[in-house]
XYZ file of N, CA and C in Angstrom:
501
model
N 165.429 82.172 -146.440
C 166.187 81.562 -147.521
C 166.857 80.321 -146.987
N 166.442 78.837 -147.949
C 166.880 77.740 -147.301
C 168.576 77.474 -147.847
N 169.287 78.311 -149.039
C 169.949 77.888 -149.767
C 171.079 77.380 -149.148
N 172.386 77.445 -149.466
C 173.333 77.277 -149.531
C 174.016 78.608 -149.111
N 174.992 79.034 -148.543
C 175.483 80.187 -147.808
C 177.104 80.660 -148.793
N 177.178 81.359 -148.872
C 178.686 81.659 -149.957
C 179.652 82.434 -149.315
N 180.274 82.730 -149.257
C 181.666 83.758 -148.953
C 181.272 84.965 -149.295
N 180.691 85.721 -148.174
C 180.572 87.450 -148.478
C 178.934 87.517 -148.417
N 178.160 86.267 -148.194
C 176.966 86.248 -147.783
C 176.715 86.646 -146.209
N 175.228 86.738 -146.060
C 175.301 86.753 -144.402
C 174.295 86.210 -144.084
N 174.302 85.539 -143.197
C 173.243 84.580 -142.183
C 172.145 85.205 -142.589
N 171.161 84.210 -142.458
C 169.030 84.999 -142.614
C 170.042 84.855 -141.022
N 169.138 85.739 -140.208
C 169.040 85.850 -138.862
C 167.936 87.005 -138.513
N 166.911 86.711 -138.596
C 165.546 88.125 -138.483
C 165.526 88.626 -136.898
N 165.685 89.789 -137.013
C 165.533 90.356 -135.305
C 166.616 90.175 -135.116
N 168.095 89.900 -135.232
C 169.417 90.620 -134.993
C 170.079 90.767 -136.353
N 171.276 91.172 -135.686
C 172.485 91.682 -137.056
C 172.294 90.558 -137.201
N 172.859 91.393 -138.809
C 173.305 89.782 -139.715
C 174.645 89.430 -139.412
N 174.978 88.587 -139.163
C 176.597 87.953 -139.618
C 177.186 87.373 -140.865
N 178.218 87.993 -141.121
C 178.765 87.846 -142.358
C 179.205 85.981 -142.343
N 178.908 84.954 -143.513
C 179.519 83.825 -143.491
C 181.301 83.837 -143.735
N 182.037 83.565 -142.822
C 183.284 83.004 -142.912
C 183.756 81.730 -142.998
N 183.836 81.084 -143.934
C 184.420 79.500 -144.008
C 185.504 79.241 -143.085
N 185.288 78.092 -142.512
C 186.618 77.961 -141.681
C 187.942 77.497 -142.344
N 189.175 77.554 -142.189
C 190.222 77.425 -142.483
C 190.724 75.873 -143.486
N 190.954 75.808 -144.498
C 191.348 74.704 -145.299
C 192.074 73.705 -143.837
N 192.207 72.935 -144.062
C 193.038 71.813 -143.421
C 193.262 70.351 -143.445
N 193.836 70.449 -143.643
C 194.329 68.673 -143.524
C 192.818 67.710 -143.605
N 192.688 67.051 -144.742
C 191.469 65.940 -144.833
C 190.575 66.598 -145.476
N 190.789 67.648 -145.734
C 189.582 68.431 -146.866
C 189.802 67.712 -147.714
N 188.469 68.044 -149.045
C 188.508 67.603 -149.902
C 189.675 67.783 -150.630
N 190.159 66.898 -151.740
C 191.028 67.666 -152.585
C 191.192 66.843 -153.852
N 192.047 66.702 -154.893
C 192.443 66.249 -156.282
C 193.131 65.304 -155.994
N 193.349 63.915 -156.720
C 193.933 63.138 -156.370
C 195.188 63.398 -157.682
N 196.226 63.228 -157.404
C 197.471 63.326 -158.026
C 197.304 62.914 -159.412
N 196.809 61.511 -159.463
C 196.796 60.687 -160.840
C 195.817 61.768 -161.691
N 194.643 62.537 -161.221
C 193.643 63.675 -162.296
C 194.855 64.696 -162.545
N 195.428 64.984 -161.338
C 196.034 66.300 -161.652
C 197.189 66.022 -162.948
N 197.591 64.627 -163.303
C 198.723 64.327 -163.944
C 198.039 63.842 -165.157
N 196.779 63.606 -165.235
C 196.121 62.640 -166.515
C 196.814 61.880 -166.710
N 196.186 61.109 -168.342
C 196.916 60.142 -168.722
C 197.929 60.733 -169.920
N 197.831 61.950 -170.767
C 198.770 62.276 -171.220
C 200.193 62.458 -171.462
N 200.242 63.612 -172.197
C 202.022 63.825 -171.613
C 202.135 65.284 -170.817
N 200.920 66.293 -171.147
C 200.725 66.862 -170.174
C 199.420 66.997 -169.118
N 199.139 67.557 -168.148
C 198.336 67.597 -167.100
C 196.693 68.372 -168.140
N 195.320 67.396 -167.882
C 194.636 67.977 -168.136
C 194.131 69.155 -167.385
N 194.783 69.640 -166.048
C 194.689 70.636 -165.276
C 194.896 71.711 -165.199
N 196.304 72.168 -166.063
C 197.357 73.389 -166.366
C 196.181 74.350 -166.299
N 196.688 75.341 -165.572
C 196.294 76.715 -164.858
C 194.725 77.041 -164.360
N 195.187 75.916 -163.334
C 193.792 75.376 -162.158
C 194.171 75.370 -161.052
N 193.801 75.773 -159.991
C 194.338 76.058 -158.812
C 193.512 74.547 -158.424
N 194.472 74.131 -157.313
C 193.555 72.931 -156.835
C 194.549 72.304 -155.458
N 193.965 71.374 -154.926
C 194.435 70.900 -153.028
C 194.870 69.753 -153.501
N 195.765 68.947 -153.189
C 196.484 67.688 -153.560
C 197.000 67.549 -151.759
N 197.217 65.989 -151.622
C 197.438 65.306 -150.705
C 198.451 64.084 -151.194
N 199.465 63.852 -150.313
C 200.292 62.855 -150.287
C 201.555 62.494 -149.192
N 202.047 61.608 -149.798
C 203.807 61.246 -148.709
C 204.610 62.170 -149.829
N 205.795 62.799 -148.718
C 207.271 63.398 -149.585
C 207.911 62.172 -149.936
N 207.779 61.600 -151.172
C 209.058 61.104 -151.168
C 210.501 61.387 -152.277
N 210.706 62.226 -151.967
C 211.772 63.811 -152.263
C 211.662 64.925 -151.961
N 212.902 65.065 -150.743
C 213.247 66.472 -150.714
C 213.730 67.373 -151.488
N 213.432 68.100 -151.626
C 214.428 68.957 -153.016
C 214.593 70.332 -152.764
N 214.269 70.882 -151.427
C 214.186 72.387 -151.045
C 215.202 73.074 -150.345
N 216.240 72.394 -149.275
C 216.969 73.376 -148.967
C 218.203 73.490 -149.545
N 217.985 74.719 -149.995
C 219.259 75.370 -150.912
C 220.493 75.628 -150.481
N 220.371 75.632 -149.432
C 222.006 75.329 -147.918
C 222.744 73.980 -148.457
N 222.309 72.495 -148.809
C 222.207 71.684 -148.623
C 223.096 71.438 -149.700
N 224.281 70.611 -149.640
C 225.662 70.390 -151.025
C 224.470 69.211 -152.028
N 223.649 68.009 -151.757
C 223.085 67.216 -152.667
C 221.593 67.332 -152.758
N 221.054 68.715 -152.697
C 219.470 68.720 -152.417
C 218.953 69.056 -154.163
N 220.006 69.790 -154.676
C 219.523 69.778 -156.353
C 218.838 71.239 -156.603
N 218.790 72.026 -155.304
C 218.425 73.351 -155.813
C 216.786 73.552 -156.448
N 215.722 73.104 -155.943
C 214.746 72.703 -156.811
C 213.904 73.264 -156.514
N 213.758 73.874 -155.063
C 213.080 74.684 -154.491
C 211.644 74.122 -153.950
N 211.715 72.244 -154.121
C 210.534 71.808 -153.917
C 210.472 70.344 -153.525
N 209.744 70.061 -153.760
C 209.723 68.119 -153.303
C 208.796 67.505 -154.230
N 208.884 66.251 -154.060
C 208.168 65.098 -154.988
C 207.189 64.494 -153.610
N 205.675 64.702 -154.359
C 204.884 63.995 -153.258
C 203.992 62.880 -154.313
N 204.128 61.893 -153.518
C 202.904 60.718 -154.095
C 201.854 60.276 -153.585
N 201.120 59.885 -153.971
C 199.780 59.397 -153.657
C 199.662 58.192 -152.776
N 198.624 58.074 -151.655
C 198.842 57.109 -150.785
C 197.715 55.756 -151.472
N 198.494 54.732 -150.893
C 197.655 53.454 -151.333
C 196.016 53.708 -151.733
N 195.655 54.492 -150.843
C 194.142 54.419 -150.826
C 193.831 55.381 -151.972
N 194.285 56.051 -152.872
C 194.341 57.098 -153.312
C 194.947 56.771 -155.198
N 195.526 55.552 -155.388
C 196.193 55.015 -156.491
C 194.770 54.288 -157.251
N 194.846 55.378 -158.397
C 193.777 54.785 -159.370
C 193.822 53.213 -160.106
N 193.276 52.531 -160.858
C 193.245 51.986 -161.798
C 193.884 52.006 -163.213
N 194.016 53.338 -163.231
C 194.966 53.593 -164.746
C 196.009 53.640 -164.778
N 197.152 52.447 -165.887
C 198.113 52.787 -165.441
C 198.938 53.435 -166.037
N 198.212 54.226 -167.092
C 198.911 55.817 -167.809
C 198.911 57.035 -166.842
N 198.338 57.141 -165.436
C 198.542 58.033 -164.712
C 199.455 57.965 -163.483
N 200.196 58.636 -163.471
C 201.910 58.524 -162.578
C 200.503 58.946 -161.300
N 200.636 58.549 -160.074
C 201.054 59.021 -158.854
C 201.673 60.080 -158.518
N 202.557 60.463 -159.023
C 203.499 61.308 -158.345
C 203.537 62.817 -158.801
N 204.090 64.073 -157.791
C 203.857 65.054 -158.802
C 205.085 65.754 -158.112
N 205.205 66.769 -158.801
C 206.714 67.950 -158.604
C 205.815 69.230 -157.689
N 206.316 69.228 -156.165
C 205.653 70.351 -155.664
C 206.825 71.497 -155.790
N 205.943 72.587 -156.233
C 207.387 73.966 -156.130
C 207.061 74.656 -154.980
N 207.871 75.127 -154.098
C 207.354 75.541 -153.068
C 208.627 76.395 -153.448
N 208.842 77.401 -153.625
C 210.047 78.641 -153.714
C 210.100 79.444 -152.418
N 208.872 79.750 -151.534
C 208.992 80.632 -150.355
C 209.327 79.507 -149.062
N 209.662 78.363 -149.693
C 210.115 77.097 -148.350
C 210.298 78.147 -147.214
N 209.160 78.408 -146.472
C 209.220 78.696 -145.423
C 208.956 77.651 -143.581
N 208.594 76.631 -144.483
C 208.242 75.137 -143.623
C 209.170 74.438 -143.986
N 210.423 73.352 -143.427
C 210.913 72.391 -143.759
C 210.337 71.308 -144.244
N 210.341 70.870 -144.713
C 209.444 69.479 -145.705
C 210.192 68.398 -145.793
N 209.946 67.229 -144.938
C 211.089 65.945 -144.674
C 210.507 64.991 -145.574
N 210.957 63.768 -145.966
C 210.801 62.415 -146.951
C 209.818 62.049 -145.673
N 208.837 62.090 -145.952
C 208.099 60.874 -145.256
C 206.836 61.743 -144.576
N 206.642 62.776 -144.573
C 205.777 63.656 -144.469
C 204.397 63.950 -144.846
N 203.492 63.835 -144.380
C 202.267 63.453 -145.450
C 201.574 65.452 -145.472
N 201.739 65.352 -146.068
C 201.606 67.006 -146.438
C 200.515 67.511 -147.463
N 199.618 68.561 -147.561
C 199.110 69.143 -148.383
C 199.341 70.255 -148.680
N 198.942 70.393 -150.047
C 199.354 71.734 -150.578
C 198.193 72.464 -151.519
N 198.199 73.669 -151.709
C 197.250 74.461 -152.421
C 197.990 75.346 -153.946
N 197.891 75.123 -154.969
C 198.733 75.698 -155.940
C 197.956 75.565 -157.136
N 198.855 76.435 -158.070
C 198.437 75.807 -159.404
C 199.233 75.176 -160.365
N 198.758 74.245 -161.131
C 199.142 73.552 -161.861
C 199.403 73.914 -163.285
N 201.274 73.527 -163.572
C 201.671 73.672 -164.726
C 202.299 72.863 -165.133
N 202.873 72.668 -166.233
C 204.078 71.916 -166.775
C 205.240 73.300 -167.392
N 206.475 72.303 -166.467
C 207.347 73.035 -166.957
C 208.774 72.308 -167.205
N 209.215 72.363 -168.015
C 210.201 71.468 -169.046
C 209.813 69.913 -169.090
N 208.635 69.852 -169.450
C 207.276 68.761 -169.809
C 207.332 67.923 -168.553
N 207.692 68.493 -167.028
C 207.020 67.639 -166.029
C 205.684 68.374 -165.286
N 204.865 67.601 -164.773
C 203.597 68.471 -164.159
C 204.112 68.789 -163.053
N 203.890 70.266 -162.587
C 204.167 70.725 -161.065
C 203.143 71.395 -160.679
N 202.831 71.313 -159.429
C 201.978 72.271 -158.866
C 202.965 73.514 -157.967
N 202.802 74.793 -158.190
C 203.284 75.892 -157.306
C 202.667 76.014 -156.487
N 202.796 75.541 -155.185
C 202.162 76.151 -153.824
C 202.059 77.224 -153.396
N 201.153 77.438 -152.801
C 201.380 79.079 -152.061
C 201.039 78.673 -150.698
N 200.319 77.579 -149.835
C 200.047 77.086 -148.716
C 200.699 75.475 -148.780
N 201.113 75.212 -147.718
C 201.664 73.807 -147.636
C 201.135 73.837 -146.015
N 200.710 72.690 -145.897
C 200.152 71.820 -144.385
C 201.217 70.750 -144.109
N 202.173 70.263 -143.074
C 202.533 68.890 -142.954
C 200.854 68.147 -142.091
N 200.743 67.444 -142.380
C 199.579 66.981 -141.388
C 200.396 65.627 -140.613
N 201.130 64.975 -140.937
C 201.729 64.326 -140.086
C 203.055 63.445 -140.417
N 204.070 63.561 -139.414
C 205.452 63.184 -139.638
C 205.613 61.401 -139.882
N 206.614 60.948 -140.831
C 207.307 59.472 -140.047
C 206.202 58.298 -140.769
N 205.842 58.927 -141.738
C 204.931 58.090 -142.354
C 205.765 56.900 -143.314
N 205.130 55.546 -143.765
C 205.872 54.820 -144.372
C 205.856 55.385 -146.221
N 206.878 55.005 -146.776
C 206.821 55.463 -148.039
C 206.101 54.302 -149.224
N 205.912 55.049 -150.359
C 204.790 53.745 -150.926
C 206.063 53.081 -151.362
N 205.614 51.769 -152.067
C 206.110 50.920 -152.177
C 207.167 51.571 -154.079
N 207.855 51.278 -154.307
C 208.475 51.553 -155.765
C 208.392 51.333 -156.468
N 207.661 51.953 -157.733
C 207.307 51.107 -158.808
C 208.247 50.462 -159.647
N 208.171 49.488 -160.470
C 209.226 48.645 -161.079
C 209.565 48.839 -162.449
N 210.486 48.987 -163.026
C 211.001 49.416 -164.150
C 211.624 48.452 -164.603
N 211.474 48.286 -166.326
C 212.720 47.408 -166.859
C 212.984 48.366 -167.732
N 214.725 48.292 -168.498
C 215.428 48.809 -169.526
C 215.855 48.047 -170.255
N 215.551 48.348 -171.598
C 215.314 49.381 -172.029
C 213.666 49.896 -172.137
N 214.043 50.975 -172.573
C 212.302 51.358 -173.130
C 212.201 51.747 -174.671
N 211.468 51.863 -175.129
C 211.177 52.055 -176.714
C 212.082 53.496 -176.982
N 211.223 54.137 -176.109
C 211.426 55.862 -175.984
C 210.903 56.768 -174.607
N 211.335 57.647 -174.283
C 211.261 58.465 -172.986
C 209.822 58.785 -172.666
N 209.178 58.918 -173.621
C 207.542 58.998 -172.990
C 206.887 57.744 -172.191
N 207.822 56.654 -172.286
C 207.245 55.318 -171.903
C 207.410 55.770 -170.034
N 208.292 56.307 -170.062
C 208.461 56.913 -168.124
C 207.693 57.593 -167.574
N 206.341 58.153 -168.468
C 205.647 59.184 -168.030
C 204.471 58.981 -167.185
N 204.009 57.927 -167.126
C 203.229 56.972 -166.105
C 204.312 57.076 -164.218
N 205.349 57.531 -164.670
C 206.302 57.074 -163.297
C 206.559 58.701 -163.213
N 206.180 59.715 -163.571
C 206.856 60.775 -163.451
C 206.419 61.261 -161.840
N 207.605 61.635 -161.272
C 207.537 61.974 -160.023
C 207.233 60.867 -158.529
N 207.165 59.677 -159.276
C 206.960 58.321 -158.133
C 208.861 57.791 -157.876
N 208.382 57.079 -156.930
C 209.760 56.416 -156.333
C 209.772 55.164 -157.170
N 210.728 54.400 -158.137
C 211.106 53.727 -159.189
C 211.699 52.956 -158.541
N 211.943 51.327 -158.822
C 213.331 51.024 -158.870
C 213.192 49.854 -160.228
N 214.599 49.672 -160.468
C 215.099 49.094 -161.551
C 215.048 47.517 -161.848
């Protein structure tokens, strides 16, 4: 059999045991979703209750609950790196990671992946992690997207949801 090998398959190997196929371990540079799909161009995520791998920089901490100005959030804001920023500009960059078992510290500047699924909840897109990777510290942050005020109405921010802004 020339095919393709699956999880719970086992090697052709004729004249010894078979060996069961084990995939090796997710990690850092795998494939994964780029932020702007996971966020569409909507007002919510064409993704909601899809498990999927996202890659980016922290830029928001929001997890330790020790902390008097961290906001209790149980998570961070990660964005999409230069190479990684679509063409559309109804799709934010940025997304709300929930990480509730913060068992890894997670710093601003962190280029990190995560494995979760995707919801909206009080109409922002988040992904819930259940695996988080830092893959590497001290990274530069993207640049801020630019805002003027006023706006018509609050959906006009939804292109920026979860990116670093300034005014």
């Amino acid at each position: 059999y020339t095919g393709t090998i699956a999880l719970g398959e086992a090697y052709n190997s004729p004249g010894a045991l078979n060996a069961i196929f084990v995939p090796r371990p997710e990690a850092c540079g795998d494939p994964y979703t780029l932020i702007s799909a996971v966020q569409g161009s909507g007002l919510s995520s064409p993704l909601v209750s899809t498990e999927v791998a996202i890659e980016g920089v922290v830029v928001g901490d929001f997890q330790n609950n020790t902390a008097v100005d961290d906001g209790n959030l149980n998570g961070f804001y990660l964005q999409s790196y230069t190479a990684d920023v679509d063409s559309d500009p109804l799709t934010s960059e940025g997304i709300f990671v929930y990480y509730p078992s913060g068992s890894m510290d997670i710093q601003t500047s962190d280029h990190v992946r995560g494995r979760g699924m995707i919801s909206e909840y009080n109409g922002q897109t988040e992904i819930t992690v259940s695996q988080v990777w830092v893959c590497s510290t001290g990274n530069p942050l993207p640049v801020p997207a630019m805002l003027s005020l006023p706006v018509e109405g609050v959906n006009e921010f939804e292109p920026y949801e979860g990116m670093l802004v300034t005014f």
